[in-house]
Amino acid sequence: MATGPAQKHRVSYYYHEDVGNFHYGPQHPMKPHRIRMTHNLVMNYGLYKKMEIYRPSRATFAELTKFHSDDYMEFLQRVTPDNFEELTRSQQKFNVGEDCPVFEGMYDFSTLSAGGSISAAQNLINDKSDIAINWGGGMHHAKKCEASGFCYVNDIVLGILELLKNYQRVLYVDIDVHHGDGVEEAFYSTDRVMTVSFHKYGEYFPGTGDINDVGHGDGKHYAVNFPLKDGIDDSTYKRIFQPVMRHVMAFYQPEVIVLQCGADSLAGDRLGCFNLSLQGHGMAVEFMKTFNIPIMMLGGGGYTIRNVSRAWCYETGLAVGEELDDELPYNDYYQYFGPNYRLDIPNNNMDNRNSREYLERMHMKIVENLRNMPAAPSVQMHAIPSDLDRNLFESDEEEDPEERITQSMSDMHRIPSTELSDSEDEGDNRRNHRDYGRRSSHLVSINPRARPVNPTVARLFTIDSPATSSFTDEDRDTDEQPRPPRNGLATHHHQLPRFARPPPQPDSSVSSTVGLEDEAENGMDVDESDTLSQNGAWISNGGQRAPPMMANGIAAGETTRGDAGEDALHYETGR
Ligand code: V1D
Ligand code: CA
């Protein structure tokens, strides 16, 4: 697939003002407040002028159970810190505990996260935007029947299931430092979704994501895992990410991309162990954008919360094509960003434990796997361009020189002390290294972006139980098929239908050359009248007025949607 000249993208952005109020508990590294900090930076950089901001509606029980089991969702709905012990005496615990504590509003929090990703998917399907962002999503560890790794509901799987109603092939890319196990597992047996995860592997949560885990049955070769060691830096990450993703794009020809932008792969993350700068992390966003197909951008991990908000704000800027000043604008959480008050996140001096030989070996295995990939649904095959066979380290481009960081101290805003606990949160070199059992003729195609909607497809999905290592026999649905082994473990089956849609026709306007091209500016269809007025009211494209905004930039009251699901006021109360 060709990368094209940079185009201006229509961006939709999902944020709910309640999301920052949830707390996992005082000692817990996951801080939903980081989403509010991100939003505040986004607003103060003026990015709201460049995109449509939506308040997502909460996912309903019926929507959640498109993937999750009824009993698990009922449990999440019922359980509170007060009744937890009593409830779990009679019921299973669904893996809630230290990593996934029962906290006040846990179900509500999860419905907001999932609601954002489902709405984002629908927005892309309805061709209202080219990029849809939900920083409150990206909860890639949640399983059908249990919580895992700070994740209760897998908004990504739900978002992808929504996308599959319209798109033939969905590509999931995961740059969180942890393996995207929940998403991989959910789609391990289908070729309708290809999953690619870059992650730390070896003595690290969740312990999965071996190079040899490539999918099963119809899904064989449609899972890609790039296991990494500590300390990967910008140039090394770019040298593996770009060729792998070029190959994947060329071989799979996805119609839509879901990019999980977990920010725990940044340098200095409290739980992470990579060494990516702001630009090194954002490279993944920039690179995936060059393929000019719809993208859903999601959050994920990220535990040095001042850096999480920096990165996701920067990446919102990348999505809308806006370069952001390194000097941070004044914002509600300004004091988090001292002493330099800059956007930049520099690399640090940690060792890069990923040798060239190791990375070459992993890369070759992945390419070999991709060459064995059978034709994905409706993909037409063509001769592969030779530049896909390039050696990983052949081009030795220089990284952009880092910008110096200098900035004087400035005024402070008052913030809740519990949310300012970065000393407890950050910089104390805690890593989640614990003991984990290890679970453990080239072709390329041309893909025009035809996207007919097939609403009946949704009803055809039958999602059977994904297995997890902690499943007991009683947990499983009785009507399940026997599971083939996956690295010694049982796995699951999804019967995702192949579309009865004619294969895409080669499009002469789409070049089959694969490689990065220079970005050129095209006009973007942005209505500059879309503004947040001084008195805090949202003025929509059509000049209509939404309810008053609160300081965080979200309307205080709820509006009703227009007919036919139109979001006349650019935020929604239902789908
Ligand atoms: F440090 C902690 C303090 C309190 C509670 C939990 C933790 C903690 C740190 N690291 N928990 C972990 C990881 N869990 C374990 C457990 C030991 N058991 C055998 C498992 O090491 C979980 C790390 C989760 C990472 C989540 C994520 O960043 O990938 C994410 N992505 O999207 C949302 C979250
Ligand atoms: Ca990952």
Coordinates of C-alpha atoms and ligand atoms in Angstrom, one line a residue:
M1 CA 0.0 0.0 0.0
A2 CA 1.2 3.4 -0.9
T3 CA 1.8 6.1 1.7
G4 CA 0.6 9.3 0.2
P5 CA 1.3 13.0 0.6
A6 CA 0.1 14.3 3.9
Q7 CA -3.6 15.2 3.8
K8 CA -5.5 17.3 6.2
H9 CA -7.6 15.0 8.2
R10 CA -11.1 15.6 9.7
V11 CA -10.7 14.8 13.4
S12 CA -13.4 13.9 15.9
Y13 CA -12.4 13.8 19.6
Y14 CA -14.3 12.1 22.4
Y15 CA -14.1 13.3 26.0
H16 CA -16.4 13.0 29.0
E17 CA -15.9 15.5 31.8
D18 CA -16.7 12.8 34.5
V19 CA -13.8 10.6 33.5
G20 CA -11.2 12.4 35.6
N21 CA -13.1 12.0 38.8
F22 CA -12.6 8.2 39.1
H23 CA -9.9 6.9 41.4
Y24 CA -8.5 3.4 41.4
G25 CA -7.2 4.0 44.9
P26 CA -4.3 6.0 46.5
Q27 CA -1.5 3.6 45.8
H28 CA -2.7 2.6 42.4
P29 CA -0.6 3.8 39.4
M30 CA -3.6 4.2 37.0
K31 CA -4.9 7.7 37.3
P32 CA -8.0 8.6 35.2
H33 CA -7.2 12.2 36.0
R34 CA -4.5 12.1 33.3
I35 CA -7.4 12.1 30.7
R36 CA -8.6 15.4 32.2
M37 CA -5.1 16.8 32.2
T38 CA -4.7 15.8 28.5
H39 CA -8.1 17.4 27.7
N40 CA -7.1 20.6 29.5
L41 CA -3.9 20.9 27.5
V42 CA -5.7 20.1 24.3
M43 CA -8.2 22.9 25.0
N44 CA -5.5 25.4 26.1
Y45 CA -3.5 24.8 22.9
G46 CA -6.6 25.7 21.0
L47 CA -6.9 22.4 19.3
Y48 CA -10.7 22.5 19.7
K49 CA -10.7 24.8 16.7
K50 CA -9.3 22.1 14.5
M51 CA -11.6 19.2 15.4
E52 CA -15.1 18.2 16.5
I53 CA -15.4 17.6 20.2
Y54 CA -18.0 15.0 21.3
R55 CA -19.1 13.9 24.7
P56 CA -19.6 10.2 24.3
S57 CA -22.7 8.5 25.7
R58 CA -22.1 5.6 28.1
A59 CA -22.0 2.1 26.6
T60 CA -25.1 0.2 27.5
F61 CA -25.2 -3.2 29.0
A62 CA -26.3 -4.6 25.7
E63 CA -23.3 -3.0 24.0
L64 CA -20.9 -4.3 26.6
T65 CA -22.2 -7.8 26.3
K66 CA -21.4 -7.8 22.5
F67 CA -18.1 -9.0 23.8
H68 CA -18.2 -9.5 27.6
S69 CA -20.1 -12.2 29.3
D70 CA -23.4 -11.3 31.0
D71 CA -22.3 -12.6 34.4
Y72 CA -19.1 -10.6 34.3
M73 CA -20.9 -7.4 33.3
E74 CA -23.6 -8.0 36.0
F75 CA -20.9 -8.5 38.5
L76 CA -19.1 -5.2 37.5
Q77 CA -22.5 -3.4 37.7
R78 CA -23.3 -4.7 41.1
V79 CA -20.0 -4.8 42.9
T80 CA -19.0 -1.9 45.2
P81 CA -16.2 -1.5 47.7
D82 CA -18.8 -2.1 50.4
N83 CA -20.4 -5.3 49.1
F84 CA -17.3 -6.8 47.5
E85 CA -16.5 -9.3 50.2
E86 CA -20.1 -10.5 50.5
L87 CA -20.6 -10.7 46.8
T88 CA -17.4 -12.6 46.1
R89 CA -18.2 -15.1 48.8
S90 CA -21.0 -16.4 46.6
Q91 CA -19.7 -15.4 43.2
Q92 CA -16.3 -15.5 41.5
K93 CA -14.1 -12.5 41.7
F94 CA -13.6 -12.0 37.9
N95 CA -10.0 -11.2 38.7
V96 CA -10.7 -8.0 40.6
G97 CA -8.1 -7.4 43.3
E98 CA -4.7 -5.6 43.4
D99 CA -4.3 -4.7 39.8
C100 CA -8.0 -4.2 39.1
P101 CA -9.4 -3.0 42.4
V102 CA -13.1 -2.5 43.1
F103 CA -13.5 1.3 43.2
E104 CA -16.5 3.6 43.4
G105 CA -18.0 4.1 39.9
M106 CA -15.8 1.4 38.3
Y107 CA -18.7 0.2 36.0
D108 CA -19.6 3.8 35.1
F109 CA -15.9 4.6 34.3
S110 CA -15.8 1.6 32.0
T111 CA -19.0 2.5 30.2
L112 CA -17.6 5.9 29.5
S113 CA -14.4 4.5 28.1
A114 CA -16.3 1.9 26.0
G115 CA -18.9 4.5 24.9
G116 CA -16.1 6.7 23.6
S117 CA -14.6 4.0 21.4
I118 CA -17.9 2.7 20.1
S119 CA -18.9 6.3 19.2
A120 CA -15.6 6.9 17.6
A121 CA -16.1 3.8 15.5
Q122 CA -19.5 4.9 14.4
N123 CA -18.1 8.3 13.5
L124 CA -15.6 6.8 11.2
I125 CA -18.2 4.5 9.7
N126 CA -20.5 7.4 9.0
D127 CA -17.6 9.2 7.3
K128 CA -17.8 12.1 9.6
S129 CA -14.1 12.1 10.3
D130 CA -10.9 10.5 9.1
I131 CA -9.4 10.2 12.6
A132 CA -11.4 9.6 15.8
I133 CA -9.7 10.0 19.1
N134 CA -10.7 8.6 22.5
W135 CA -7.9 9.0 25.1
G136 CA -10.2 7.4 27.7
G137 CA -10.1 4.2 25.7
G138 CA -7.3 1.7 25.0
M139 CA -8.0 -0.8 27.8
H140 CA -6.3 -3.6 25.9
H141 CA -6.0 -6.3 28.7
A142 CA -9.7 -6.8 29.6
K143 CA -11.0 -10.2 28.7
K144 CA -14.4 -11.5 27.9
C145 CA -15.0 -12.9 31.4
E146 CA -12.5 -11.0 33.5
A147 CA -10.6 -7.9 34.4
S148 CA -6.9 -7.7 33.8
G149 CA -4.1 -5.2 34.0
F150 CA -6.1 -2.2 35.2
C151 CA -8.7 -2.9 32.5
Y152 CA -12.3 -4.0 33.2
V153 CA -14.0 -3.5 29.8
N154 CA -12.2 -3.9 26.5
D155 CA -13.4 -0.8 24.7
I156 CA -11.0 -1.7 21.8
V157 CA -12.6 -5.0 21.1
L158 CA -16.0 -3.3 21.3
G159 CA -14.9 -0.5 19.0
I160 CA -13.4 -3.0 16.5
L161 CA -16.6 -5.1 16.5
E162 CA -18.4 -1.9 15.6
L163 CA -16.0 -1.2 12.8
L164 CA -16.4 -4.8 11.5
K165 CA -20.0 -3.9 10.6
N166 CA -18.7 -1.8 7.9
Y167 CA -15.0 -2.6 7.2
Q168 CA -13.7 -5.8 5.8
R169 CA -10.3 -5.7 7.4
V170 CA -9.3 -3.9 10.6
L171 CA -5.7 -3.4 11.6
Y172 CA -5.0 -3.0 15.3
V173 CA -1.6 -1.5 16.3
D174 CA -0.5 -1.4 19.9
I175 CA 2.5 0.8 21.1
D176 CA 1.8 0.4 24.8
V177 CA 4.9 -1.0 26.5
H178 CA 2.7 -4.0 27.5
H179 CA 1.4 -6.7 25.2
G180 CA -2.1 -6.1 23.8
D181 CA -3.2 -9.5 25.0
G182 CA -7.0 -8.9 25.3
V183 CA -7.4 -7.6 21.8
E184 CA -5.1 -10.2 20.3
E185 CA -7.0 -13.0 22.1
A186 CA -10.4 -11.7 21.1
F187 CA -9.4 -11.8 17.4
Y188 CA -6.9 -14.6 17.4
S189 CA -8.9 -16.9 15.2
T190 CA -10.1 -14.4 12.5
D191 CA -8.5 -12.8 9.5
R192 CA -11.0 -9.9 9.7
V193 CA -8.8 -8.2 12.3
M194 CA -5.0 -8.2 12.3
T195 CA -3.3 -7.3 15.5
V196 CA 0.2 -6.0 15.9
S197 CA 1.8 -5.3 19.3
F198 CA 5.2 -3.9 20.1
H199 CA 6.0 -4.5 23.8
K200 CA 8.5 -5.4 26.4
Y201 CA 8.7 -9.1 26.7
G202 CA 10.3 -11.3 29.4
E203 CA 9.6 -11.1 33.1
Y204 CA 7.0 -8.5 32.4
F205 CA 3.2 -8.2 32.6
P206 CA 1.1 -9.9 31.1
G207 CA 3.8 -12.4 30.0
T208 CA 2.3 -13.0 26.6
G209 CA 3.3 -11.7 23.1
D210 CA 5.9 -14.1 22.0
I211 CA 7.3 -13.7 18.5
N212 CA 5.9 -17.2 17.7
D213 CA 2.3 -16.2 18.6
V214 CA 0.9 -15.6 15.2
G215 CA -2.8 -16.4 15.3
H216 CA -4.8 -19.6 15.0
G217 CA -7.1 -21.2 12.4
D218 CA -8.5 -18.5 10.0
G219 CA -6.5 -16.0 12.1
K220 CA -3.1 -17.8 11.6
H221 CA -0.5 -15.2 10.5
Y222 CA -2.9 -12.3 11.4
A223 CA -1.3 -11.7 14.8
V224 CA 2.1 -10.0 14.9
N225 CA 4.2 -9.6 18.1
F226 CA 7.4 -7.7 18.3
P227 CA 8.9 -8.6 21.7
L228 CA 11.4 -6.0 22.9
K229 CA 13.9 -5.5 25.7
D230 CA 14.4 -2.6 28.0
G231 CA 15.6 0.8 26.8
I232 CA 14.5 1.0 23.2
D233 CA 15.2 4.5 21.9
D234 CA 13.6 6.7 19.2
S235 CA 15.9 5.7 16.3
T236 CA 15.7 2.0 17.1
Y237 CA 11.9 2.1 17.5
K238 CA 11.5 3.9 14.2
R239 CA 13.7 1.3 12.5
I240 CA 11.6 -1.5 13.5
F241 CA 8.1 0.1 13.5
Q242 CA 8.2 1.6 10.1
P243 CA 9.3 -1.5 8.1
V244 CA 7.1 -3.8 10.0
M245 CA 4.1 -1.6 9.6
R246 CA 4.9 -1.1 5.9
H247 CA 4.9 -4.8 5.5
V248 CA 1.7 -5.3 7.4
M249 CA -0.1 -2.5 5.4
A250 CA 1.2 -4.0 2.1
F251 CA 0.2 -7.5 2.9
Y252 CA -3.0 -7.0 4.8
Q253 CA -4.5 -3.9 3.1
P254 CA -6.7 -2.8 6.0
E255 CA -9.6 -0.5 5.5
V256 CA -9.3 1.1 8.9
I257 CA -6.6 1.3 11.6
V258 CA -7.1 1.2 15.4
L259 CA -4.0 2.6 17.1
Q260 CA -3.6 2.1 20.8
C261 CA -1.2 4.9 21.9
G262 CA -0.3 3.6 25.4
A263 CA 2.0 6.2 26.9
D264 CA 3.9 3.9 29.2
S265 CA 6.3 3.3 26.3
L266 CA 7.6 6.9 27.0
A267 CA 11.0 7.5 28.6
G268 CA 10.7 7.8 32.4
D269 CA 7.3 6.1 32.7
R270 CA 6.7 4.8 36.2
L271 CA 5.9 1.3 35.1
G272 CA 7.4 1.3 31.6
C273 CA 11.0 0.5 30.6
F274 CA 11.4 2.0 27.2
N275 CA 13.2 5.2 26.3
L276 CA 11.0 7.0 23.7
S277 CA 10.8 10.8 23.6
L278 CA 7.7 12.7 22.7
Q279 CA 8.7 12.6 19.0
G280 CA 9.7 8.9 19.1
H281 CA 6.3 8.0 20.5
G282 CA 4.4 10.3 18.1
M283 CA 6.3 8.8 15.2
A284 CA 3.9 5.9 15.3
V285 CA 0.9 8.3 14.9
E286 CA 2.6 10.3 12.1
F287 CA 3.6 7.1 10.3
M288 CA 0.2 5.5 10.4
K289 CA -1.4 8.7 9.2
T290 CA 0.6 8.6 6.0
F291 CA -1.4 5.7 4.8
N292 CA -4.4 7.9 4.5
I293 CA -7.0 5.5 5.7
P294 CA -9.4 6.1 8.7
I295 CA -7.8 5.8 12.1
M296 CA -9.1 5.4 15.6
M297 CA -6.6 6.7 18.1
L298 CA -7.0 5.4 21.7
G299 CA -5.2 5.8 25.0
G300 CA -4.0 3.0 27.2
G301 CA -1.3 2.8 29.8
G302 CA 0.8 5.7 31.0
Y303 CA 1.8 6.3 34.6
T304 CA 4.0 9.4 34.6
I305 CA 0.9 11.4 34.2
R306 CA 2.4 14.8 33.3
N307 CA 4.1 13.0 30.3
V308 CA 0.9 11.1 29.4
S309 CA -0.9 14.4 28.9
R310 CA 2.0 15.9 27.1
A311 CA 2.1 12.9 24.6
W312 CA -1.6 12.6 24.0
C313 CA -1.9 16.3 23.5
Y314 CA 1.0 16.3 21.1
E315 CA -0.6 13.4 19.3
T316 CA -3.9 15.2 19.1
G317 CA -1.9 17.9 17.4
L318 CA -0.4 15.4 15.0
A319 CA -3.9 14.1 14.2
V320 CA -5.1 17.6 13.2
G321 CA -1.9 18.5 11.5
E322 CA -1.0 21.3 14.0
E323 CA 2.5 21.8 15.3
L324 CA 2.4 22.8 19.0
D325 CA 4.7 25.3 20.6
D326 CA 7.1 23.7 23.0
E327 CA 6.3 26.3 25.6
L328 CA 3.2 25.0 27.3
P329 CA 0.2 27.3 27.5
Y330 CA -1.1 28.2 30.9
N331 CA -3.6 25.5 31.9
D332 CA -5.4 24.2 35.0
Y333 CA -2.6 21.7 35.8
Y334 CA 0.3 24.0 35.0
Q335 CA 2.3 23.1 38.2
Y336 CA 2.6 19.4 37.1
F337 CA 4.8 20.5 34.2
G338 CA 7.5 22.3 36.2
P339 CA 10.3 23.0 36.4
N340 CA 10.5 23.6 32.6
Y341 CA 6.9 24.0 31.6
R342 CA 7.7 22.5 28.2
L343 CA 5.8 20.0 26.0
D344 CA 8.9 18.1 25.2
I345 CA 9.6 14.7 26.8
P346 CA 13.3 13.9 26.3
N347 CA 15.0 10.6 26.1
N348 CA 17.1 9.6 29.1
N349 CA 20.5 7.8 29.3
M350 CA 19.3 4.3 30.0
D351 CA 20.9 1.4 28.2
N352 CA 19.3 0.1 25.0
R353 CA 19.2 -3.7 25.5
N354 CA 17.9 -4.4 22.0
S355 CA 20.9 -5.3 19.9
R356 CA 20.8 -5.0 16.1
E357 CA 21.2 -8.8 15.8
Y358 CA 18.2 -9.4 18.0
L359 CA 16.0 -6.9 16.2
E360 CA 17.0 -8.2 12.8
R361 CA 16.1 -11.8 13.9
M362 CA 12.7 -10.7 15.2
H363 CA 12.1 -8.7 12.1
M364 CA 13.0 -11.5 9.8
K365 CA 10.6 -13.9 11.7
I366 CA 7.8 -11.4 11.3
V367 CA 8.3 -10.9 7.6
E368 CA 8.5 -14.6 7.1
N369 CA 5.2 -14.9 9.0
L370 CA 3.6 -12.2 6.8
R371 CA 4.8 -14.0 3.6
N372 CA 2.9 -17.0 4.8
M373 CA -0.3 -15.0 5.3
P374 CA -3.1 -16.3 3.1
A375 CA -5.0 -13.7 1.1
A376 CA -7.1 -11.7 3.6
P377 CA -10.8 -11.3 2.7
S378 CA -11.2 -9.5 -0.6
V379 CA -7.6 -8.6 -1.0
Q380 CA -6.2 -8.7 -4.5
M381 CA -2.7 -9.8 -4.9
H382 CA 0.1 -8.1 -6.8
A383 CA 3.9 -8.4 -7.0
I384 CA 5.5 -7.0 -3.9
P385 CA 7.7 -3.9 -4.3
S386 CA 11.3 -4.8 -3.7
D387 CA 11.9 -2.1 -1.1
L388 CA 9.8 -4.1 1.4
D389 CA 12.7 -6.5 1.5
R390 CA 15.2 -3.9 2.7
N391 CA 17.4 -4.6 5.6
L392 CA 16.1 -3.1 8.9
F393 CA 19.1 -1.0 9.5
E394 CA 20.0 -0.2 5.9
S395 CA 19.0 3.5 6.0
D396 CA 20.7 5.3 8.7
E397 CA 18.7 8.4 9.0
E398 CA 19.6 10.9 11.6
E399 CA 17.0 11.5 14.3
D400 CA 15.9 15.1 14.8
P401 CA 18.2 16.8 17.2
E402 CA 16.5 17.2 20.6
E403 CA 15.3 20.6 21.5
R404 CA 16.9 22.1 24.6
I405 CA 14.6 22.5 27.5
T406 CA 14.8 25.8 29.4
Q407 CA 11.9 27.6 31.1
S408 CA 11.5 29.6 34.2
M409 CA 9.1 28.7 36.9
S410 CA 5.6 30.3 36.8
D411 CA 2.4 30.7 38.8
M412 CA 0.7 27.7 40.3
H413 CA -2.9 26.5 40.2
R414 CA -4.4 24.7 43.2
I415 CA -5.0 21.0 42.5
P416 CA -6.2 18.1 44.6
S417 CA -3.2 16.7 46.4
T418 CA -4.3 13.1 45.6
E419 CA -3.9 13.9 41.9
L420 CA -0.6 15.6 42.4
S421 CA 1.0 12.6 43.9
D422 CA 3.7 12.3 41.2
S423 CA 6.4 11.7 43.8
E424 CA 4.5 8.6 44.7
D425 CA 3.5 8.0 41.1
E426 CA 6.6 8.8 39.3
G427 CA 10.3 8.7 39.1
D428 CA 10.7 6.1 41.8
N429 CA 11.9 3.6 39.3
R430 CA 9.2 1.1 40.1
R431 CA 8.9 -1.4 37.3
N432 CA 6.5 -4.2 36.9
H433 CA 9.1 -6.8 36.6
R434 CA 7.6 -9.7 38.3
D435 CA 7.5 -13.4 37.7
Y436 CA 5.5 -14.4 34.8
G437 CA 5.1 -17.9 33.4
R438 CA 5.7 -17.7 29.7
R439 CA 2.5 -18.8 28.0
S440 CA 3.5 -19.2 26.6
S441 CA 6.6 -15.1 -4.4
H442 CA 5.8 -12.0 -2.2
L443 CA 2.4 -10.5 -2.5
V444 CA 1.0 -7.1 -2.0
S445 CA -2.4 -5.8 -2.8
I446 CA -4.1 -2.6 -3.8
N447 CA -7.0 -1.4 -1.7
P448 CA -9.4 1.3 -2.7
R449 CA -11.5 2.7 0.1
A450 CA -14.9 1.4 -0.8
R451 CA -17.0 1.3 2.3
P452 CA -20.6 0.2 1.7
V453 CA -22.4 -0.2 5.0
N454 CA -23.9 -3.6 5.7
P455 CA -26.0 -3.3 8.8
T456 CA -27.1 -6.9 8.7
V457 CA -23.5 -8.1 9.5
A458 CA -23.7 -7.1 13.1
R459 CA -26.3 -9.8 13.7
L460 CA -24.1 -12.4 12.1
F461 CA -21.3 -12.1 14.7
T462 CA -21.2 -14.9 17.1
I463 CA -18.5 -14.2 19.7
D464 CA -17.7 -17.3 21.7
S465 CA -15.7 -17.3 24.9
P466 CA -12.1 -16.3 24.7
A467 CA -10.2 -18.4 27.1
T468 CA -7.8 -17.1 29.6
S469 CA -5.3 -18.9 31.7
S470 CA -7.4 -18.3 34.7
F471 CA -10.6 -19.8 33.3
T472 CA -12.2 -22.6 35.1
D473 CA -14.5 -25.0 33.4
E474 CA -17.5 -23.6 35.2
D475 CA -16.7 -20.2 33.8
R476 CA -17.1 -21.2 30.3
D477 CA -20.2 -21.0 28.2
T478 CA -21.7 -24.4 27.8
D479 CA -22.2 -24.1 24.1
E480 CA -18.6 -23.5 23.3
Q481 CA -16.7 -25.5 20.8
P482 CA -13.6 -27.3 22.0
R483 CA -10.5 -25.0 21.9
P484 CA -7.4 -25.7 20.0
P485 CA -4.2 -25.2 22.0
R486 CA -2.4 -21.9 21.9
N487 CA 1.0 -22.2 23.4
G488 CA -0.2 -24.9 25.6
L489 CA -3.3 -23.0 26.6
A490 CA -6.8 -23.3 25.3
T491 CA -8.0 -20.5 23.0
H492 CA -11.2 -19.2 21.7
H493 CA -13.2 -19.1 18.5
H494 CA -14.9 -16.2 16.9
Q495 CA -17.1 -16.8 13.9
L496 CA -16.7 -13.5 12.2
P497 CA -18.4 -13.7 8.8
R498 CA -16.5 -13.1 5.7
F499 CA -18.2 -10.3 3.8
A500 CA -20.3 -11.1 0.8
R501 CA -18.8 -8.1 -0.9
P502 CA -17.0 -8.0 -4.2
P503 CA -13.3 -7.7 -3.8
P504 CA -11.8 -4.2 -4.2
Q505 CA -10.8 -3.4 -7.7
P506 CA -7.3 -2.1 -8.3
D507 CA -7.3 1.6 -8.2
S508 CA -4.8 3.2 -10.6
S509 CA -4.7 6.3 -8.4
V510 CA -3.3 4.2 -5.6
S511 CA 0.4 3.5 -6.1
S512 CA 1.6 0.1 -5.1
T513 CA 5.0 1.5 -4.1
V514 CA 5.5 1.2 -0.4
G515 CA 7.5 3.8 1.5
L516 CA 7.4 7.1 3.2
E517 CA 6.8 10.0 1.0
D518 CA 7.3 13.7 1.7
E519 CA 4.3 15.2 3.4
A520 CA 2.7 17.9 1.4
E521 CA -0.1 20.2 2.6
N522 CA -3.5 19.7 1.2
G523 CA -6.4 21.9 2.1
M524 CA -8.4 20.7 5.1
D525 CA -12.1 21.1 5.4
V526 CA -12.1 22.8 8.7
D527 CA -14.7 25.4 9.6
E528 CA -12.9 28.0 11.5
S529 CA -16.2 29.3 12.9
D530 CA -16.1 26.3 15.2
T531 CA -14.8 28.0 18.3
L532 CA -15.0 28.0 22.0
S533 CA -16.1 31.5 22.8
Q534 CA -14.6 33.6 25.5
N535 CA -17.6 33.1 27.8
G536 CA -17.2 29.4 27.5
A537 CA -19.9 28.5 25.1
W538 CA -19.5 26.1 22.3
I539 CA -20.4 27.5 18.9
S540 CA -20.9 24.7 16.5
N541 CA -20.2 24.6 12.8
G542 CA -23.7 25.6 11.9
G543 CA -23.5 28.6 14.2
Q544 CA -25.8 26.8 16.7
R545 CA -25.2 27.2 20.4
A546 CA -24.8 24.2 22.7
P547 CA -25.3 24.5 26.4
P548 CA -22.7 26.5 28.4
M549 CA -19.3 25.0 28.7
M550 CA -17.6 24.3 32.0
A551 CA -14.0 25.2 32.6
N552 CA -12.9 21.9 31.1
G553 CA -14.5 22.7 27.8
I554 CA -17.5 20.4 28.0
A555 CA -21.1 21.5 28.0
A556 CA -22.7 21.4 31.4
G557 CA -26.0 20.0 30.3
E558 CA -27.1 17.4 28.0
T559 CA -28.6 18.1 24.6
T560 CA -30.8 15.9 22.7
R561 CA -29.6 14.6 19.4
G562 CA -31.1 15.7 16.1
D563 CA -33.1 13.2 14.1
A564 CA -31.4 10.4 12.2
G565 CA -28.6 10.4 14.7
E566 CA -27.2 13.7 13.6
D567 CA -24.9 15.4 16.0
A568 CA -25.9 18.9 15.2
L569 CA -24.2 20.3 18.2
H570 CA -21.1 18.2 17.9
Y571 CA -21.6 16.2 21.0
E572 CA -23.8 13.4 21.7
T573 CA -26.0 11.9 24.4
G574 CA -26.7 8.7 22.6
R575 CA -25.8 6.7 19.6
Ligands
V1D1 F1 2.5 -1.1 41.0 C1 1.2 -1.4 41.4 C2 0.6 -0.8 42.5 C3 -0.7 -1.1 42.8 C4 -1.3 -2.0 42.0 C5 -0.8 -2.6 40.9 C6 0.5 -2.3 40.6 C7 1.1 -2.9 39.4 C8 2.3 -2.5 38.7 N1 2.4 -3.4 37.6 N2 0.6 -3.9 38.7 C9 1.4 -4.2 37.7 C10 1.1 -5.2 36.7 N3 0.6 -6.4 37.4 C11 1.4 -7.3 37.8 C12 0.7 -8.4 38.6 C13 1.5 -9.4 39.3 N4 0.6 -10.4 39.0 C14 0.9 -11.7 38.8 C15 0.1 -9.5 37.9 O1 2.6 -7.3 37.6 C16 0.0 -4.8 35.7 C17 0.4 -3.8 34.7 C18 -0.8 -3.4 33.9 C19 -0.4 -2.5 32.7 C20 -1.6 -1.9 32.1 C21 -1.4 -1.2 30.8 O2 -0.4 -0.2 30.9 O3 -0.9 -2.1 29.8 C22 -2.7 -0.6 30.3 N5 -2.9 -0.4 29.1 O4 -4.2 0.2 29.0 C23 -4.7 0.3 30.2 C24 -3.7 -0.2 31.1
CA2 CA 2.0 -3.0 23.1

